[in-house]
């Protein structure tokens, strides 16, 4: 396959490029990334010598550029990771979220339609379903009830992707994963933020009472799922991808204190996030049944490896 990966200098995109180049040696990957504050070319260290990999700095909203790349590299598939991805930033300044997540996705869908690409994968999130109470899980049939400007922009992009399938017959599949963890995540997000602050002697700020629950998924398990959807997913379908790993923020931060040997006195409860979603939990039975996917990474082991990776980065 000749795949245009957008946002490949970010956390999940860079792990996905590594996954593809390792497992599909005949594939060609073009990485289109504008390099916002969240893009980091070091996330691709060791990949750049691979002759099947090409990096292009540019914006997904630039239709001319995307058209040119599709023609030049004979692209057959687009996997759209590019996004403004941080909920707290979307609460302070939502415009960029609409520009990239909505208008950018529209531009890519348009070019994919014109060029009659064989596959378009929209990387979405469980946050489009809103928040759960103590019980229940999100299925692909759960209503879209986004609560933050970030999740509203992602839900809008999903609706455009669905419309391009229904109206123009573009072969679109959407993945909605839960919270990813692993190497190469930007330090604004909970897990790297807590590890790096713990290492540098700072306080560990937990929003609200810390009882909010996230369903943690190892990033390479997500990459394997996206790869399966890209090759075998059905057109017009949504696939949820979850970690079966629900943990409160308190549990996560206390785990770091114990693993890094620091006192829980460093935890500081701070003002809650506005509209803070209470709980996410994802039902992945559709992708398990249809594509034979299972999350493989055991949580404590994955977290241990993740901590070690950030510790090594911090020390180097
Ligand atoms: P990230 O913020 O680490 O990376 C985003 C990348 O997109 C960056 O490299 C950035 O430079 C690039 N980018 C931003 N705007 C662009 C534009 N206009 N044109 C080209 N490139 C642009 O994000 P991430 O955590 O890797 O998330 C990737 C995707 O997965 C996003 O679509 C996000 O909504 C989705 N997602 C993330 C998680 C998670 O836990 N991180 C969970 C579910 C879904
Ligand atoms: O300093 C913090 N303290 C804290 O208590 C930070 C950064 C976060 N939190 C809480 C808020 C959330 O309940 O931790 C939880 C996780 O926060 P984030 O890492 O910001 O992730 P979340 O808001 O759950 O969204 C993530 O998962 C879904 C990604 O950032 C999204 O891109 C993805 O769609």
mmCIF file of C-alpha atoms and ligand atoms in Angstrom:
data_model
loop_
_atom_site.group_PDB
_atom_site.id
_atom_site.type_symbol
_atom_site.label_atom_id
_atom_site.label_comp_id
_atom_site.label_asym_id
_atom_site.label_seq_id
_atom_site.Cartn_x
_atom_site.Cartn_y
_atom_site.Cartn_z
ATOM 1 C CA UNK A 1 0.000 0.000 0.000
ATOM 2 C CA UNK A 2 1.033 3.621 -0.553
ATOM 3 C CA UNK A 3 -0.297 5.447 2.467
ATOM 4 C CA UNK A 4 -0.496 9.130 3.279
ATOM 5 C CA UNK A 5 -0.304 9.365 7.069
ATOM 6 C CA UNK A 6 -1.200 12.822 8.380
ATOM 7 C CA UNK A 7 0.010 14.017 11.777
ATOM 8 C CA UNK A 8 2.750 11.395 11.747
ATOM 9 C CA UNK A 9 5.127 13.492 13.862
ATOM 10 C CA UNK A 10 2.713 13.307 16.800
ATOM 11 C CA UNK A 11 2.262 10.610 19.411
ATOM 12 C CA UNK A 12 0.061 7.952 17.798
ATOM 13 C CA UNK A 13 0.958 8.804 14.182
ATOM 14 C CA UNK A 14 4.698 8.285 14.782
ATOM 15 C CA UNK A 15 4.075 4.972 16.550
ATOM 16 C CA UNK A 16 1.802 3.951 13.651
ATOM 17 C CA UNK A 17 4.476 4.758 11.044
ATOM 18 C CA UNK A 18 6.947 2.616 13.000
ATOM 19 C CA UNK A 19 4.387 -0.196 13.109
ATOM 20 C CA UNK A 20 3.696 -0.089 9.346
ATOM 21 C CA UNK A 21 7.338 0.075 8.282
ATOM 22 C CA UNK A 22 8.152 -2.858 10.591
ATOM 23 C CA UNK A 23 5.235 -5.116 9.679
ATOM 24 C CA UNK A 24 4.658 -4.257 5.990
ATOM 25 C CA UNK A 25 8.091 -3.922 4.435
ATOM 26 C CA UNK A 26 6.642 -3.437 0.937
ATOM 27 C CA UNK A 27 4.470 -0.450 1.965
ATOM 28 C CA UNK A 28 5.364 3.158 1.247
ATOM 29 C CA UNK A 29 4.477 5.826 3.830
ATOM 30 C CA UNK A 30 4.308 9.572 3.246
ATOM 31 C CA UNK A 31 4.021 11.586 6.464
ATOM 32 C CA UNK A 32 2.326 14.987 6.065
ATOM 33 C CA UNK A 33 2.663 17.044 9.233
ATOM 34 C CA UNK A 34 2.649 20.821 9.698
ATOM 35 C CA UNK A 35 4.710 20.490 12.922
ATOM 36 C CA UNK A 36 2.625 22.402 15.442
ATOM 37 C CA UNK A 37 3.877 22.589 19.048
ATOM 38 C CA UNK A 38 2.773 18.904 19.284
ATOM 39 C CA UNK A 39 4.725 17.615 16.278
ATOM 40 C CA UNK A 40 8.249 16.388 16.967
ATOM 41 C CA UNK A 41 10.517 14.920 14.289
ATOM 42 C CA UNK A 42 12.532 13.164 17.005
ATOM 43 C CA UNK A 43 9.495 10.896 17.354
ATOM 44 C CA UNK A 44 10.694 9.442 14.039
ATOM 45 C CA UNK A 45 14.359 8.985 14.954
ATOM 46 C CA UNK A 46 15.654 5.838 13.294
ATOM 47 C CA UNK A 47 12.852 5.832 10.687
ATOM 48 C CA UNK A 48 14.192 8.547 8.385
ATOM 49 C CA UNK A 49 16.772 6.328 6.627
ATOM 50 C CA UNK A 50 14.048 3.941 5.443
ATOM 51 C CA UNK A 51 13.657 4.543 1.701
ATOM 52 C CA UNK A 52 9.946 3.672 1.934
ATOM 53 C CA UNK A 53 9.393 6.657 4.257
ATOM 54 C CA UNK A 54 9.027 10.304 3.178
ATOM 55 C CA UNK A 55 8.326 13.354 5.326
ATOM 56 C CA UNK A 56 6.606 16.466 3.990
ATOM 57 C CA UNK A 57 5.989 19.519 6.159
ATOM 58 C CA UNK A 58 2.591 20.992 5.339
ATOM 59 C CA UNK A 59 -0.973 21.610 6.393
ATOM 60 C CA UNK A 60 -3.794 19.130 5.745
ATOM 61 C CA UNK A 61 -5.968 22.123 4.825
ATOM 62 C CA UNK A 62 -3.729 22.769 1.799
ATOM 63 C CA UNK A 63 -5.697 20.896 -0.895
ATOM 64 C CA UNK A 64 -3.162 21.704 -3.617
ATOM 65 C CA UNK A 65 -0.354 20.157 -1.620
ATOM 66 C CA UNK A 66 -2.394 17.070 -0.710
ATOM 67 C CA UNK A 67 -3.433 16.616 -4.369
ATOM 68 C CA UNK A 68 0.185 16.893 -5.423
ATOM 69 C CA UNK A 69 1.332 14.302 -2.848
ATOM 70 C CA UNK A 70 -1.426 11.877 -3.830
ATOM 71 C CA UNK A 71 -0.336 12.062 -7.479
ATOM 72 C CA UNK A 72 3.424 12.098 -6.877
ATOM 73 C CA UNK A 73 3.484 9.116 -4.508
ATOM 74 C CA UNK A 74 0.558 7.218 -6.078
ATOM 75 C CA UNK A 75 -1.262 7.265 -2.773
ATOM 76 C CA UNK A 76 -4.118 4.765 -2.420
ATOM 77 C CA UNK A 77 -4.949 5.288 1.271
ATOM 78 C CA UNK A 78 -5.142 8.213 3.693
ATOM 79 C CA UNK A 79 -4.939 7.693 7.462
ATOM 80 C CA UNK A 80 -5.834 10.968 9.145
ATOM 81 C CA UNK A 81 -4.223 11.386 12.569
ATOM 82 C CA UNK A 82 -3.557 15.129 12.175
ATOM 83 C CA UNK A 83 -5.459 17.059 14.802
ATOM 84 C CA UNK A 84 -5.400 19.524 17.601
ATOM 85 C CA UNK A 85 -5.688 16.907 20.326
ATOM 86 C CA UNK A 86 -5.632 18.505 23.780
ATOM 87 C CA UNK A 87 -8.949 19.085 25.562
ATOM 88 C CA UNK A 88 -7.600 21.828 27.878
ATOM 89 C CA UNK A 89 -6.341 23.868 24.900
ATOM 90 C CA UNK A 90 -9.715 23.487 23.164
ATOM 91 C CA UNK A 91 -11.430 24.999 26.218
ATOM 92 C CA UNK A 92 -9.164 28.065 26.066
ATOM 93 C CA UNK A 93 -8.935 28.519 22.268
ATOM 94 C CA UNK A 94 -11.300 26.416 20.135
ATOM 95 C CA UNK A 95 -10.717 28.033 16.706
ATOM 96 C CA UNK A 96 -7.692 25.937 15.752
ATOM 97 C CA UNK A 97 -9.696 22.803 16.600
ATOM 98 C CA UNK A 98 -12.334 23.651 14.011
ATOM 99 C CA UNK A 99 -9.704 24.698 11.466
ATOM 100 C CA UNK A 100 -7.650 21.498 11.660
ATOM 101 C CA UNK A 101 -10.064 18.862 12.920
ATOM 102 C CA UNK A 102 -13.079 19.906 10.843
ATOM 103 C CA UNK A 103 -11.841 21.967 7.863
ATOM 104 C CA UNK A 104 -8.651 19.914 7.554
ATOM 105 C CA UNK A 105 -10.553 16.624 7.510
ATOM 106 C CA UNK A 106 -12.963 18.074 4.923
ATOM 107 C CA UNK A 107 -10.030 19.031 2.668
ATOM 108 C CA UNK A 108 -8.574 15.501 2.894
ATOM 109 C CA UNK A 109 -11.958 13.885 2.212
ATOM 110 C CA UNK A 110 -12.392 16.108 -0.839
ATOM 111 C CA UNK A 111 -9.034 15.184 -2.316
ATOM 112 C CA UNK A 112 -9.632 11.483 -1.540
ATOM 113 C CA UNK A 113 -12.982 11.661 -3.328
ATOM 114 C CA UNK A 114 -11.564 13.455 -6.398
ATOM 115 C CA UNK A 115 -8.624 11.042 -6.660
ATOM 116 C CA UNK A 116 -10.894 8.013 -6.040
ATOM 117 C CA UNK A 117 -8.629 6.644 -3.319
ATOM 118 C CA UNK A 118 -9.352 3.101 -2.252
ATOM 119 C CA UNK A 119 -9.453 3.800 1.516
ATOM 120 C CA UNK A 120 -9.771 6.677 3.965
ATOM 121 C CA UNK A 121 -9.293 6.071 7.696
ATOM 122 C CA UNK A 122 -10.515 8.787 10.035
ATOM 123 C CA UNK A 123 -8.832 8.522 13.444
ATOM 124 C CA UNK A 124 -11.471 9.557 15.936
ATOM 125 C CA UNK A 125 -11.921 9.188 19.673
ATOM 126 C CA UNK A 126 -14.240 7.721 22.298
ATOM 127 C CA UNK A 127 -14.767 11.304 23.516
ATOM 128 C CA UNK A 128 -17.316 11.858 20.713
ATOM 129 C CA UNK A 129 -19.746 9.700 22.744
ATOM 130 C CA UNK A 130 -19.624 12.088 25.714
ATOM 131 C CA UNK A 131 -19.345 10.776 29.268
ATOM 132 C CA UNK A 132 -20.604 7.703 31.127
ATOM 133 C CA UNK A 133 -21.841 7.353 34.695
ATOM 134 C CA UNK A 134 -20.714 4.451 36.910
ATOM 135 C CA UNK A 135 -22.108 1.749 34.602
ATOM 136 C CA UNK A 136 -22.179 0.977 30.890
ATOM 137 C CA UNK A 137 -19.794 1.187 27.933
ATOM 138 C CA UNK A 138 -19.731 3.032 24.620
ATOM 139 C CA UNK A 139 -20.686 0.927 21.598
ATOM 140 C CA UNK A 140 -20.560 2.070 17.978
ATOM 141 C CA UNK A 141 -24.311 2.718 18.260
ATOM 142 C CA UNK A 142 -24.016 5.048 21.268
ATOM 143 C CA UNK A 143 -25.254 8.560 20.453
ATOM 144 C CA UNK A 144 -22.664 11.236 19.730
ATOM 145 C CA UNK A 145 -22.786 13.647 22.667
ATOM 146 C CA UNK A 146 -19.463 15.503 22.663
ATOM 147 C CA UNK A 147 -18.881 17.775 25.654
ATOM 148 C CA UNK A 148 -15.699 19.731 24.879
ATOM 149 C CA UNK A 149 -14.817 21.889 21.868
ATOM 150 C CA UNK A 150 -12.196 19.218 21.076
ATOM 151 C CA UNK A 151 -14.659 16.332 21.048
ATOM 152 C CA UNK A 152 -17.266 18.449 19.218
ATOM 153 C CA UNK A 153 -14.727 19.092 16.452
ATOM 154 C CA UNK A 154 -13.863 15.369 16.262
ATOM 155 C CA UNK A 155 -17.559 14.420 16.117
ATOM 156 C CA UNK A 156 -18.044 16.954 13.306
ATOM 157 C CA UNK A 157 -15.200 15.370 11.357
ATOM 158 C CA UNK A 158 -16.783 11.930 11.876
ATOM 159 C CA UNK A 159 -20.060 13.222 10.465
ATOM 160 C CA UNK A 160 -18.297 14.594 7.387
ATOM 161 C CA UNK A 161 -16.508 11.268 6.910
ATOM 162 C CA UNK A 162 -19.824 9.423 7.157
ATOM 163 C CA UNK A 163 -21.388 11.843 4.642
ATOM 164 C CA UNK A 164 -18.570 11.253 2.135
ATOM 165 C CA UNK A 165 -19.291 7.527 2.349
ATOM 166 C CA UNK A 166 -23.077 7.901 2.039
ATOM 167 C CA UNK A 167 -23.089 10.660 -0.593
ATOM 168 C CA UNK A 168 -20.027 9.942 -2.751
ATOM 169 C CA UNK A 169 -19.303 6.287 -1.973
ATOM 170 C CA UNK A 170 -15.806 7.052 -0.640
ATOM 171 C CA UNK A 171 -14.517 3.985 1.247
ATOM 172 C CA UNK A 172 -14.248 5.514 4.718
ATOM 173 C CA UNK A 173 -13.792 3.691 8.037
ATOM 174 C CA UNK A 174 -13.635 5.470 11.390
ATOM 175 C CA UNK A 175 -11.721 4.263 14.461
ATOM 176 C CA UNK A 176 -12.677 5.506 17.930
ATOM 177 C CA UNK A 177 -10.119 4.558 20.527
ATOM 178 C CA UNK A 178 -9.901 5.202 24.230
ATOM 179 C CA UNK A 179 -6.974 7.042 25.897
ATOM 180 C CA UNK A 180 -3.629 5.849 24.575
ATOM 181 C CA UNK A 181 -0.447 5.561 26.634
ATOM 182 C CA UNK A 182 3.118 4.716 25.659
ATOM 183 C CA UNK A 183 6.302 6.332 24.341
ATOM 184 C CA UNK A 184 6.370 9.668 22.466
ATOM 185 C CA UNK A 185 3.282 11.350 23.920
ATOM 186 C CA UNK A 186 3.407 15.128 24.359
ATOM 187 C CA UNK A 187 4.099 16.106 27.995
ATOM 188 C CA UNK A 188 0.848 18.123 28.201
ATOM 189 C CA UNK A 189 -1.127 14.847 28.584
ATOM 190 C CA UNK A 190 -1.756 13.196 31.971
ATOM 191 C CA UNK A 191 0.724 10.305 31.882
ATOM 192 C CA UNK A 192 3.861 12.009 30.503
ATOM 193 C CA UNK A 193 3.010 15.162 32.459
ATOM 194 C CA UNK A 194 2.922 13.290 35.757
ATOM 195 C CA UNK A 195 6.083 11.284 35.060
ATOM 196 C CA UNK A 196 8.123 14.300 33.937
ATOM 197 C CA UNK A 197 6.895 16.479 36.816
ATOM 198 C CA UNK A 198 7.590 13.668 39.276
ATOM 199 C CA UNK A 199 11.153 13.391 37.968
ATOM 200 C CA UNK A 200 11.770 17.137 38.119
ATOM 201 C CA UNK A 201 10.547 17.482 41.707
ATOM 202 C CA UNK A 202 7.333 19.377 40.882
ATOM 203 C CA UNK A 203 3.811 18.895 42.260
ATOM 204 C CA UNK A 204 1.429 16.442 40.591
ATOM 205 C CA UNK A 205 -1.754 18.401 39.718
ATOM 206 C CA UNK A 206 -4.929 16.301 39.660
ATOM 207 C CA UNK A 207 -8.065 18.017 38.395
ATOM 208 C CA UNK A 208 -11.123 17.993 40.698
ATOM 209 C CA UNK A 209 -11.289 14.985 43.019
ATOM 210 C CA UNK A 210 -9.325 12.648 40.729
ATOM 211 C CA UNK A 211 -12.154 10.117 40.544
ATOM 212 C CA UNK A 212 -12.660 10.557 36.780
ATOM 213 C CA UNK A 213 -12.064 7.302 34.932
ATOM 214 C CA UNK A 214 -10.272 6.689 31.623
ATOM 215 C CA UNK A 215 -9.915 3.372 29.724
ATOM 216 C CA UNK A 216 -6.170 3.080 28.995
ATOM 217 C CA UNK A 217 -4.989 1.466 25.749
ATOM 218 C CA UNK A 218 -1.356 0.772 24.861
ATOM 219 C CA UNK A 219 -0.487 2.796 21.757
ATOM 220 C CA UNK A 220 0.888 -0.189 19.784
ATOM 221 C CA UNK A 221 -2.348 -2.121 20.430
ATOM 222 C CA UNK A 222 -4.164 0.830 18.856
ATOM 223 C CA UNK A 223 -1.732 0.898 15.896
ATOM 224 C CA UNK A 224 -2.329 -2.821 15.278
ATOM 225 C CA UNK A 225 -6.079 -2.213 15.344
ATOM 226 C CA UNK A 226 -5.857 0.722 12.914
ATOM 227 C CA UNK A 227 -3.722 -1.384 10.573
ATOM 228 C CA UNK A 228 -6.387 -4.125 10.612
ATOM 229 C CA UNK A 229 -9.143 -1.609 9.876
ATOM 230 C CA UNK A 230 -7.068 -0.110 7.052
ATOM 231 C CA UNK A 231 -6.612 -3.496 5.382
ATOM 232 C CA UNK A 232 -9.815 -5.360 6.270
ATOM 233 C CA UNK A 233 -12.322 -2.882 7.736
ATOM 234 C CA UNK A 234 -15.705 -2.499 6.064
ATOM 235 C CA UNK A 235 -16.575 0.705 4.213
ATOM 236 C CA UNK A 236 -18.804 3.111 6.127
ATOM 237 C CA UNK A 237 -18.196 1.367 9.456
ATOM 238 C CA UNK A 238 -17.038 2.646 12.817
ATOM 239 C CA UNK A 239 -14.711 0.506 14.956
ATOM 240 C CA UNK A 240 -14.297 1.162 18.685
ATOM 241 C CA UNK A 241 -10.910 0.275 20.169
ATOM 242 C CA UNK A 242 -10.629 0.058 23.959
ATOM 243 C CA UNK A 243 -8.069 -1.135 26.461
ATOM 244 C CA UNK A 244 -10.432 -2.932 28.910
ATOM 245 C CA UNK A 245 -8.437 -1.020 31.460
ATOM 246 C CA UNK A 246 -10.458 1.443 33.472
ATOM 247 C CA UNK A 247 -8.491 3.413 36.036
ATOM 248 C CA UNK A 248 -9.265 6.582 37.968
ATOM 249 C CA UNK A 249 -6.793 9.454 37.664
ATOM 250 C CA UNK A 250 -6.033 8.975 41.368
ATOM 251 C CA UNK A 251 -5.011 5.353 40.752
ATOM 252 C CA UNK A 252 -2.761 6.358 37.836
ATOM 253 C CA UNK A 253 -0.947 9.110 39.717
ATOM 254 C CA UNK A 254 -0.533 6.979 42.864
ATOM 255 C CA UNK A 255 0.934 4.219 40.694
ATOM 256 C CA UNK A 256 3.605 6.665 39.437
ATOM 257 C CA UNK A 257 4.394 7.750 42.997
ATOM 258 C CA UNK A 258 4.951 4.147 44.007
ATOM 259 C CA UNK A 259 6.927 3.174 40.865
ATOM 260 C CA UNK A 260 9.131 6.269 41.034
ATOM 261 C CA UNK A 261 9.532 6.039 44.811
ATOM 262 C CA UNK A 262 8.142 9.501 45.582
ATOM 263 C CA UNK A 263 5.737 10.658 48.284
ATOM 264 C CA UNK A 264 2.023 11.021 47.569
ATOM 265 C CA UNK A 265 2.311 14.366 49.379
ATOM 266 C CA UNK A 266 3.406 15.744 45.999
ATOM 267 C CA UNK A 267 -0.163 15.259 44.697
ATOM 268 C CA UNK A 268 -2.086 18.568 44.581
ATOM 269 C CA UNK A 269 -5.791 18.678 43.854
ATOM 270 C CA UNK A 270 -6.399 21.679 41.588
ATOM 271 C CA UNK A 271 -9.414 23.342 39.940
ATOM 272 C CA UNK A 272 -11.447 20.920 37.842
ATOM 273 C CA UNK A 273 -11.451 20.986 34.017
ATOM 274 C CA UNK A 274 -14.596 22.733 32.730
ATOM 275 C CA UNK A 275 -17.143 20.172 31.532
ATOM 276 C CA UNK A 276 -14.780 17.394 32.703
ATOM 277 C CA UNK A 277 -16.075 14.064 31.344
ATOM 278 C CA UNK A 278 -16.647 11.665 34.221
ATOM 279 C CA UNK A 279 -15.922 8.250 32.789
ATOM 280 C CA UNK A 280 -15.037 6.594 29.447
ATOM 281 C CA UNK A 281 -15.238 2.845 28.814
ATOM 282 C CA UNK A 282 -15.180 1.317 25.359
ATOM 283 C CA UNK A 283 -16.853 -1.854 24.107
ATOM 284 C CA UNK A 284 -14.456 -3.284 21.472
ATOM 285 C CA UNK A 285 -16.449 -6.415 20.704
ATOM 286 C CA UNK A 286 -17.107 -5.406 17.070
ATOM 287 C CA UNK A 287 -13.419 -5.188 16.066
ATOM 288 C CA UNK A 288 -12.697 -8.334 18.114
ATOM 289 C CA UNK A 289 -15.440 -10.257 16.332
ATOM 290 C CA UNK A 290 -14.965 -8.898 12.796
ATOM 291 C CA UNK A 291 -11.209 -8.409 12.568
ATOM 292 C CA UNK A 292 -9.878 -10.715 15.291
ATOM 293 C CA UNK A 293 -8.247 -7.866 17.242
ATOM 294 C CA UNK A 294 -7.509 -8.112 20.963
ATOM 295 C CA UNK A 295 -5.568 -5.719 23.163
ATOM 296 C CA UNK A 296 -2.393 -7.588 24.099
ATOM 297 C CA UNK A 297 -0.432 -5.331 26.388
ATOM 298 C CA UNK A 298 -0.855 -6.134 30.085
ATOM 299 C CA UNK A 299 -1.445 -2.784 31.808
ATOM 300 C CA UNK A 300 1.108 -2.793 34.638
ATOM 301 C CA UNK A 301 3.839 -4.111 32.366
ATOM 302 C CA UNK A 302 2.977 -1.520 29.670
ATOM 303 C CA UNK A 303 2.980 1.243 32.259
ATOM 304 C CA UNK A 304 6.340 0.064 33.640
ATOM 305 C CA UNK A 305 7.866 0.171 30.118
ATOM 306 C CA UNK A 306 6.307 3.583 29.514
ATOM 307 C CA UNK A 307 7.725 4.982 32.752
ATOM 308 C CA UNK A 308 11.173 3.593 31.865
ATOM 309 C CA UNK A 309 10.992 5.217 28.415
ATOM 310 C CA UNK A 310 10.216 8.669 29.874
ATOM 311 C CA UNK A 311 12.860 8.245 32.579
ATOM 312 C CA UNK A 312 15.461 7.459 29.872
ATOM 313 C CA UNK A 313 14.345 10.500 27.828
ATOM 314 C CA UNK A 314 14.473 12.719 30.891
ATOM 315 C CA UNK A 315 18.009 11.629 31.751
ATOM 316 C CA UNK A 316 19.384 11.978 28.182
HETATM 317 P P1 LIG B 1 -0.714 14.724 18.855
HETATM 318 O O1 LIG B 1 -1.205 16.051 19.326
HETATM 319 O O2 LIG B 1 0.409 14.063 19.583
HETATM 320 O O3 LIG B 1 -0.250 14.833 17.325
HETATM 321 C C1 LIG B 1 -0.968 15.545 16.372
HETATM 322 C C2 LIG B 1 -0.054 15.771 15.157
HETATM 323 O O4 LIG B 1 -0.823 16.432 14.134
HETATM 324 C C3 LIG B 1 1.155 16.668 15.458
HETATM 325 O O5 LIG B 1 2.325 16.088 14.937
HETATM 326 C C4 LIG B 1 0.825 17.971 14.735
HETATM 327 O O6 LIG B 1 1.968 18.674 14.282
HETATM 328 C C5 LIG B 1 -0.028 17.475 13.580
HETATM 329 N N1 LIG B 1 -0.943 18.502 13.051
HETATM 330 C C6 LIG B 1 -1.771 19.316 13.763
HETATM 331 N N2 LIG B 1 -2.440 20.139 12.935
HETATM 332 C C7 LIG B 1 -2.067 19.815 11.667
HETATM 333 C C8 LIG B 1 -2.430 20.290 10.386
HETATM 334 N N3 LIG B 1 -3.330 21.283 10.240
HETATM 335 N N4 LIG B 1 -1.852 19.744 9.296
HETATM 336 C C9 LIG B 1 -0.922 18.757 9.439
HETATM 337 N N5 LIG B 1 -0.535 18.270 10.629
HETATM 338 C C10 LIG B 1 -1.100 18.785 11.735
HETATM 339 O O7 LIG B 1 -1.990 13.800 18.788
HETATM 340 P P2 LIG B 1 -2.155 12.239 19.127
HETATM 341 O O8 LIG B 1 -2.364 12.083 20.578
HETATM 342 O O9 LIG B 1 -1.088 11.486 18.447
HETATM 343 O O10 LIG B 1 -3.561 11.949 18.422
HETATM 344 C C11 LIG B 1 -3.602 11.567 17.047
HETATM 345 C C12 LIG B 1 -5.039 11.376 16.633
HETATM 346 O O11 LIG B 1 -5.649 10.386 17.445
HETATM 347 C C13 LIG B 1 -5.894 12.633 16.789
HETATM 348 O O12 LIG B 1 -6.763 12.713 15.690
HETATM 349 C C14 LIG B 1 -6.664 12.401 18.088
HETATM 350 O O13 LIG B 1 -7.904 13.058 18.045
HETATM 351 C C15 LIG B 1 -6.831 10.894 18.054
HETATM 352 N N6 LIG B 1 -6.930 10.227 19.367
HETATM 353 C C16 LIG B 1 -5.952 10.389 20.315
HETATM 354 C C17 LIG B 1 -6.042 9.681 21.519
HETATM 355 C C18 LIG B 1 -4.974 9.791 22.573
HETATM 356 O O14 LIG B 1 -5.132 9.216 23.655
HETATM 357 N N7 LIG B 1 -3.868 10.472 22.336
HETATM 358 C C19 LIG B 1 -7.137 8.838 21.765
HETATM 359 C C20 LIG B 1 -8.135 8.717 20.780
HETATM 360 C C21 LIG B 1 -7.997 9.408 19.584
HETATM 361 O O1 LIG B 2 -2.532 17.657 34.594
HETATM 362 C C1 LIG B 2 -3.534 16.932 34.427
HETATM 363 N N1 LIG B 2 -4.264 16.530 35.501
HETATM 364 C C2 LIG B 2 -5.377 15.763 35.399
HETATM 365 O O2 LIG B 2 -6.027 15.425 36.400
HETATM 366 C C3 LIG B 2 -3.965 16.515 33.112
HETATM 367 C C4 LIG B 2 -3.201 16.940 31.885
HETATM 368 C C5 LIG B 2 -5.083 15.726 33.022
HETATM 369 N N2 LIG B 2 -5.790 15.372 34.119
HETATM 370 C C6 LIG B 2 -6.960 14.495 33.972
HETATM 371 C C7 LIG B 2 -7.999 14.932 32.965
HETATM 372 C C8 LIG B 2 -8.546 13.613 32.451
HETATM 373 O O3 LIG B 2 -9.546 13.129 33.322
HETATM 374 O O4 LIG B 2 -6.457 13.249 33.458
HETATM 375 C C9 LIG B 2 -7.355 12.662 32.508
HETATM 376 C C10 LIG B 2 -6.640 12.487 31.177
HETATM 377 O O5 LIG B 2 -6.397 13.787 30.660
HETATM 378 P P1 LIG B 2 -5.670 14.005 29.239
HETATM 379 O O6 LIG B 2 -4.348 13.302 29.243
HETATM 380 O O7 LIG B 2 -5.702 15.472 28.936
HETATM 381 O O8 LIG B 2 -6.612 13.158 28.272
HETATM 382 P P2 LIG B 2 -8.167 13.247 27.909
HETATM 383 O O9 LIG B 2 -8.719 14.579 28.203
HETATM 384 O O10 LIG B 2 -8.844 12.052 28.538
HETATM 385 O O11 LIG B 2 -8.092 13.080 26.309
HETATM 386 C C11 LIG B 2 -7.172 12.120 25.699
HETATM 387 O O12 LIG B 2 -7.839 10.944 25.317
HETATM 388 C C12 LIG B 2 -8.743 11.023 24.251
HETATM 389 C C13 LIG B 2 -6.489 12.736 24.487
HETATM 390 O O13 LIG B 2 -5.819 13.935 24.867
HETATM 391 C C14 LIG B 2 -7.456 12.991 23.373
HETATM 392 O O14 LIG B 2 -6.773 13.463 22.210
HETATM 393 C C15 LIG B 2 -8.146 11.685 23.036
HETATM 394 O O15 LIG B 2 -9.138 11.886 22.068
#
